[in-house]
XYZ file of C-alpha atoms in Angstrom:
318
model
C -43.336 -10.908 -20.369
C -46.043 -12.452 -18.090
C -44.488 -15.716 -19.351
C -40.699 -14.909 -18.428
C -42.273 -13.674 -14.953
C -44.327 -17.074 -14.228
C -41.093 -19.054 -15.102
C -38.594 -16.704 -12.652
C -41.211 -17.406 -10.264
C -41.368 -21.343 -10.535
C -37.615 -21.371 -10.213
C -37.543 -19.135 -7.180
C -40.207 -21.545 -5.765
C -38.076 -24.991 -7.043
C -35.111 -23.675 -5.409
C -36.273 -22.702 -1.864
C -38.243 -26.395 -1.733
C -34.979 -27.990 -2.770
C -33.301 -26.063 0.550
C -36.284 -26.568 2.798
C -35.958 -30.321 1.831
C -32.257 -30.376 2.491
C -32.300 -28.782 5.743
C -34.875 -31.375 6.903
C -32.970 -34.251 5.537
C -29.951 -32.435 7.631
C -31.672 -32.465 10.853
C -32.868 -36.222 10.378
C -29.092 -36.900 10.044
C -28.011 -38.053 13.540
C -24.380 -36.948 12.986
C -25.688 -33.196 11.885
C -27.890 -33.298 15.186
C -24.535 -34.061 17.574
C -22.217 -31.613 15.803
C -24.863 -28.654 15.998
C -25.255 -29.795 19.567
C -21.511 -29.661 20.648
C -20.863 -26.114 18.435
C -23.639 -24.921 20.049
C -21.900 -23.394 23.608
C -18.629 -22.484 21.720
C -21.236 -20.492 19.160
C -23.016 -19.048 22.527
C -19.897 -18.073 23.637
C -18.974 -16.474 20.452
C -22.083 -14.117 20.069
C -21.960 -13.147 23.647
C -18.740 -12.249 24.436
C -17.414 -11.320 20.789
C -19.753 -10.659 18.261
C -22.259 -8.622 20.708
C -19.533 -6.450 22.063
C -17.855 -5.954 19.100
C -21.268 -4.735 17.620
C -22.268 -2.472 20.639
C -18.652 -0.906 20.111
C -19.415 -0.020 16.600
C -22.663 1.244 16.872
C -21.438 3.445 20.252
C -18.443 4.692 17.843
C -21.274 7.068 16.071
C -22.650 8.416 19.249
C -21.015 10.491 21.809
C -21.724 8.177 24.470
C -20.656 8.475 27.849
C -20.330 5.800 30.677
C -23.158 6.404 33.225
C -24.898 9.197 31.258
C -28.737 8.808 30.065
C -28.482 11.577 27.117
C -26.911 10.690 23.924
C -26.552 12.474 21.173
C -25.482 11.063 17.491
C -22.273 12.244 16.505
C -22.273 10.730 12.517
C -18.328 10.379 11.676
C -16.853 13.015 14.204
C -15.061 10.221 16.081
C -13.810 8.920 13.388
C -12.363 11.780 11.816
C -11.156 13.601 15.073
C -8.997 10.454 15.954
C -7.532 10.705 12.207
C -6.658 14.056 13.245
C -5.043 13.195 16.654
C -0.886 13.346 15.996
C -0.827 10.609 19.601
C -3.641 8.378 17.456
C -1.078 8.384 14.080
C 1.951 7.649 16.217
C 0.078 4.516 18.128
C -0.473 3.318 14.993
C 2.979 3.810 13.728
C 4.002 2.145 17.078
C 1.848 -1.065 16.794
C 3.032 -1.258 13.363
C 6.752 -0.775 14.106
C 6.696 -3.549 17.018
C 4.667 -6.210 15.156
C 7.719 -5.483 12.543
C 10.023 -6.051 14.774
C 8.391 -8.938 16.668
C 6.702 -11.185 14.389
C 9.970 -12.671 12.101
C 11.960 -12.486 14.925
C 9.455 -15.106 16.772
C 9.119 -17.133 13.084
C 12.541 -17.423 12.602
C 13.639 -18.331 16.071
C 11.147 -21.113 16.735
C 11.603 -22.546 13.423
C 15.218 -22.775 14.094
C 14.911 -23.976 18.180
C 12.329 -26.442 16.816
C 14.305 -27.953 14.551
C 17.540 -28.142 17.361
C 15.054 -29.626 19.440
C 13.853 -32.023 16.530
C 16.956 -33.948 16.630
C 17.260 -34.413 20.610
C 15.657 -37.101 21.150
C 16.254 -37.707 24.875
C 15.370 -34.566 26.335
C 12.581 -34.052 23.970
C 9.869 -33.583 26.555
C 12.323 -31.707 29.046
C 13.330 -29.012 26.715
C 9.550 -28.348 25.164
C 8.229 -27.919 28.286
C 11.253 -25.662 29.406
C 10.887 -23.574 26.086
C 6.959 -23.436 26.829
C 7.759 -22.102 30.827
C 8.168 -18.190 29.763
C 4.775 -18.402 27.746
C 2.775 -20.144 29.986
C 3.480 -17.551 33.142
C 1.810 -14.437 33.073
C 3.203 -11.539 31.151
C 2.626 -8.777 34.162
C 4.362 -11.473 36.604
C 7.479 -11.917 33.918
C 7.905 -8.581 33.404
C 8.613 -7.220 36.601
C 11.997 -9.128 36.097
C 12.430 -7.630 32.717
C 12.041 -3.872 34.658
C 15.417 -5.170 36.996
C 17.029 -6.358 33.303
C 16.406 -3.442 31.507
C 17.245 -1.242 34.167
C 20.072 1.392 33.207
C 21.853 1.415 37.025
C 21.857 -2.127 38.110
C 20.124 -4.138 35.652
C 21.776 -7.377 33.887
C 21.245 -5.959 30.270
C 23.523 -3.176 30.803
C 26.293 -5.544 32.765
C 26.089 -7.769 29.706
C 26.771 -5.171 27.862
C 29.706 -3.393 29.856
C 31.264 -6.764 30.129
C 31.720 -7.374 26.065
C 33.245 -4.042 26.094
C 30.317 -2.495 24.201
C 28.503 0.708 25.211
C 25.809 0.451 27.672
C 21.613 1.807 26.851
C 18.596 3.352 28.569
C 16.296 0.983 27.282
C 12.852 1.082 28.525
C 13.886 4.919 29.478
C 14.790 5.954 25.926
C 12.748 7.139 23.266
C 14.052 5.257 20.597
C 14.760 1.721 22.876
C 11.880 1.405 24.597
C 9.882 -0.020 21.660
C 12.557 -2.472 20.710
C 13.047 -3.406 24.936
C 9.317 -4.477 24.804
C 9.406 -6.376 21.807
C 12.634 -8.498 22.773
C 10.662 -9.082 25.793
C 7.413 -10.179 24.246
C 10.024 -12.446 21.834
C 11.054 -14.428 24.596
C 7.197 -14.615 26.346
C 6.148 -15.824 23.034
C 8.029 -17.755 21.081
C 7.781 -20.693 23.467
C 4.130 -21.253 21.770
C 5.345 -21.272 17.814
C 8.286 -24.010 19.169
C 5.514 -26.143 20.026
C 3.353 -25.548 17.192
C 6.420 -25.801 14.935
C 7.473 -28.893 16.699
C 4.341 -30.566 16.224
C 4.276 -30.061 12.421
C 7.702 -31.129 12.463
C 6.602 -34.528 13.584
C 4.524 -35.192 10.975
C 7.200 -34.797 8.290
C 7.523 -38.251 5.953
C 10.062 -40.089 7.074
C 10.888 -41.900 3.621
C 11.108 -38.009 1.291
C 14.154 -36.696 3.821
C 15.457 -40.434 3.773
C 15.641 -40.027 0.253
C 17.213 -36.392 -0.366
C 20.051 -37.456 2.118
C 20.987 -40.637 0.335
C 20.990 -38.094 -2.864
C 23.478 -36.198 -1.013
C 21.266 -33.433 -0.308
C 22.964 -30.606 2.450
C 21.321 -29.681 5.231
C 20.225 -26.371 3.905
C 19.061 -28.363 0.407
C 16.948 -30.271 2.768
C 15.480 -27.763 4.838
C 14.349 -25.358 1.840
C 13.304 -27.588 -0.388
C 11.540 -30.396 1.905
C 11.120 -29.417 5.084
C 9.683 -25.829 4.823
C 7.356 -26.314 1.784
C 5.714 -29.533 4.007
C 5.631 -27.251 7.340
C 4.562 -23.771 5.388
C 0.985 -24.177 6.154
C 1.644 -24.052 9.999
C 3.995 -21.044 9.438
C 1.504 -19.014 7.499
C -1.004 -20.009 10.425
C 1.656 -18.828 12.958
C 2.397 -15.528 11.113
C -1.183 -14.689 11.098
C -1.944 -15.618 14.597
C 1.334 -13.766 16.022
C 0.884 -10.814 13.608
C -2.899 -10.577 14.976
C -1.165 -11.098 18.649
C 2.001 -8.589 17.985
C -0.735 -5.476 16.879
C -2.855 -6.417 19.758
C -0.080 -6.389 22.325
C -1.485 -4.698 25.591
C 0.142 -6.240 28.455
C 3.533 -6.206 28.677
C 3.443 -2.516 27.427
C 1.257 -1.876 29.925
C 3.607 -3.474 32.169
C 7.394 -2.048 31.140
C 5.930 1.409 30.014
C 4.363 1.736 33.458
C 1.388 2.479 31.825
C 2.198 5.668 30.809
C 3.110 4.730 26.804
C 6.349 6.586 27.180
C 8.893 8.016 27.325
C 7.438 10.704 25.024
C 4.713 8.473 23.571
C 7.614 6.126 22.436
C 5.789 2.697 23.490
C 2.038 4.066 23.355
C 0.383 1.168 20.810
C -2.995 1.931 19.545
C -4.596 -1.113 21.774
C -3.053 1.365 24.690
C -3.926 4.689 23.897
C -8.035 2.638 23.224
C -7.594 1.903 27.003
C -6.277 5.060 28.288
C -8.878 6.899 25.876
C -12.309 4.645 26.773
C -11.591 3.378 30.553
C -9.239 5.851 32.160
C -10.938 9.363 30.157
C -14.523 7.432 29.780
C -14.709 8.457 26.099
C -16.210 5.220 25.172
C -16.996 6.413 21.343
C -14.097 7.755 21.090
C -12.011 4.971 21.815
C -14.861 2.405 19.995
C -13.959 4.628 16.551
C -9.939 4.163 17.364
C -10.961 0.397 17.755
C -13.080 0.082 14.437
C -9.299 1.390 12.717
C -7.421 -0.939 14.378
C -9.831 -3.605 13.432
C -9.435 -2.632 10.022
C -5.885 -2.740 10.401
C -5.677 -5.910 11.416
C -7.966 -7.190 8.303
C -5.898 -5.604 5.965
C -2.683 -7.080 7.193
C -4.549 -10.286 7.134
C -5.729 -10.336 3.577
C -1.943 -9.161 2.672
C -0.400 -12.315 4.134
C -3.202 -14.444 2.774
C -2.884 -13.030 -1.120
C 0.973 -13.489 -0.221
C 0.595 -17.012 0.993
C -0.143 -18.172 -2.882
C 3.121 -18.139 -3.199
C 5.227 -19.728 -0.584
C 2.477 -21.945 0.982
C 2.269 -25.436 -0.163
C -0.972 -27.569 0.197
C -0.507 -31.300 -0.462
């Protein structure tokens, strides 16, 4: 036994030289030395203004912790399990869920299609790129207050669209079942200048000589497109669906923004990154809100590792 002990021991010893002498060998390297040295203020960054907060949050979501108070007393899982109970907490989440839904394959779909329009123009390339790129590189509180005079039910451009096709006009942003859908055709058009780009880019590094090949098999254009191009651009579209889904359940602006900041009409448009606002900063229930933040957080993972197990099977790696 004594034996078996003194060899587990040796081993242990073996392996943690072995890393020691590695590490040193990895500082002496002069390449190792200038990558740790230009990660370094991006890592700073990181700790400070993500990590650290997001750490602070989670310990403060077990506390009943108020802004500006000196007392505070541990409060175990209370937060979490009164914001469970809380019907507005379930409906934000049924909200953020609801306009990711409705938001993130409407964004896929459209800039895969615009980008590959735009593809085959070559002489307005630049033009149209940067005009498709305008709506997401101006503010989203500047763009919307010209959304408010489209979606507006008197006078707004929406509803004389609508009235001149003959079709029945809509509340929108003042309706309890359109105001979701208003924001997220809005946050469509803010956003899916970004994907075109992306898309675009991965378009451009298609091989020349494999499409070149399936036309002068007689391949359609549909042939072409699902059995070429999207297998050889899938790895940007999976990074695009989890960046926009990540972006669509995080949505805070524009909501802000069209809803007024209210989250109506009747809770309609209230998102879970919304009611964390209202519930921390406007009430100054810090823990509270920090617990609602921990399950959105989670929320977020989950959907993550869903599209990630999914990606197995339409993602394609060369």
């Amino acid at each position: 036994m004594g034996g078996l002990q003194n060899s587990t021991s040796v081993i242990t010893s073996s392996k943690r030289d072995f890393r020691k002498s590695r590490f040193r060998k990895l500082l002496r390297n002069r390449e190792y030395r200038y990558a740790v040295l230009f990660l370094a203020p991006a890592l700073l960054f990181l700790m400070i203004f993500i990590y650290l907060p997001t750490l602070v949050a989670f310990v403060i979501a077990f506390f009943h912790y108020h802004l500006g108070s000196s007392q505070q007393q541990f409060a175990g899982i209370s937060n979490f399990r009164d914001a469970l109970s809380l019907n507005v907490f379930q409906k934000s989440i049924l909200n953020s869920i609801l306009f990711a839904a409705m938001q993130v394959p409407a964004i896929l779909v459209l800039s895969i299609c615009v980008a590959l329009l735009i593809n085959h123009s070559s002489r307005y390339y630049n033009f149209i790129r940067t005009l498709i790129l305008l709506p997401y590189a101006t503010p989203a509180v500047g763009t919307a207050i010209g959304w408010l005079w489209i979606f507006n039910p008197t006078y707004g451009l929406a509803n004389g669209v609508l009235h001149w096709l003959g079709l029945p006009t809509s509340q929108w942003l003042q309706s309890p079942t359109m105001a979701l859908p208003s924001i997220a055709i809005y946050s469509v058009w803010h956003g899916v200048g970004f994907d075109v780009v992306i898309v675009l880019s991965a378009l451009g590094t298609l091989p020349r000589a494999a499409v070149e090949a399936a036309i002068v098999d007689g391949a359609s254009a549909w042939t072409r497109f699902w059995k070429i191009t999207f297998p050889l651009i899938s790895p940007t579209v999976f990074f695009l669906l989890i960046v926009t889904t990540i972006g669509s359940l995080q949505s805070f602006s524009q909501i802000y923004a069209l809803s007024g900041g209210s989250g109506g009409p009747e809770y309609a448009t209230t998102t879970t990154l919304l009611l964390i606002y209202e519930t921390a900063f406007k009430y100054n229930h810090l823990s509270y809100g920090s617990a609602m933040a921990i399950f959105l957080v989670i929320i977020i993972l989950l959907f993550t590792l869903i599209q990630r197990w999914a990606s197995k099977r339409y993602v394609y790696y060369q």
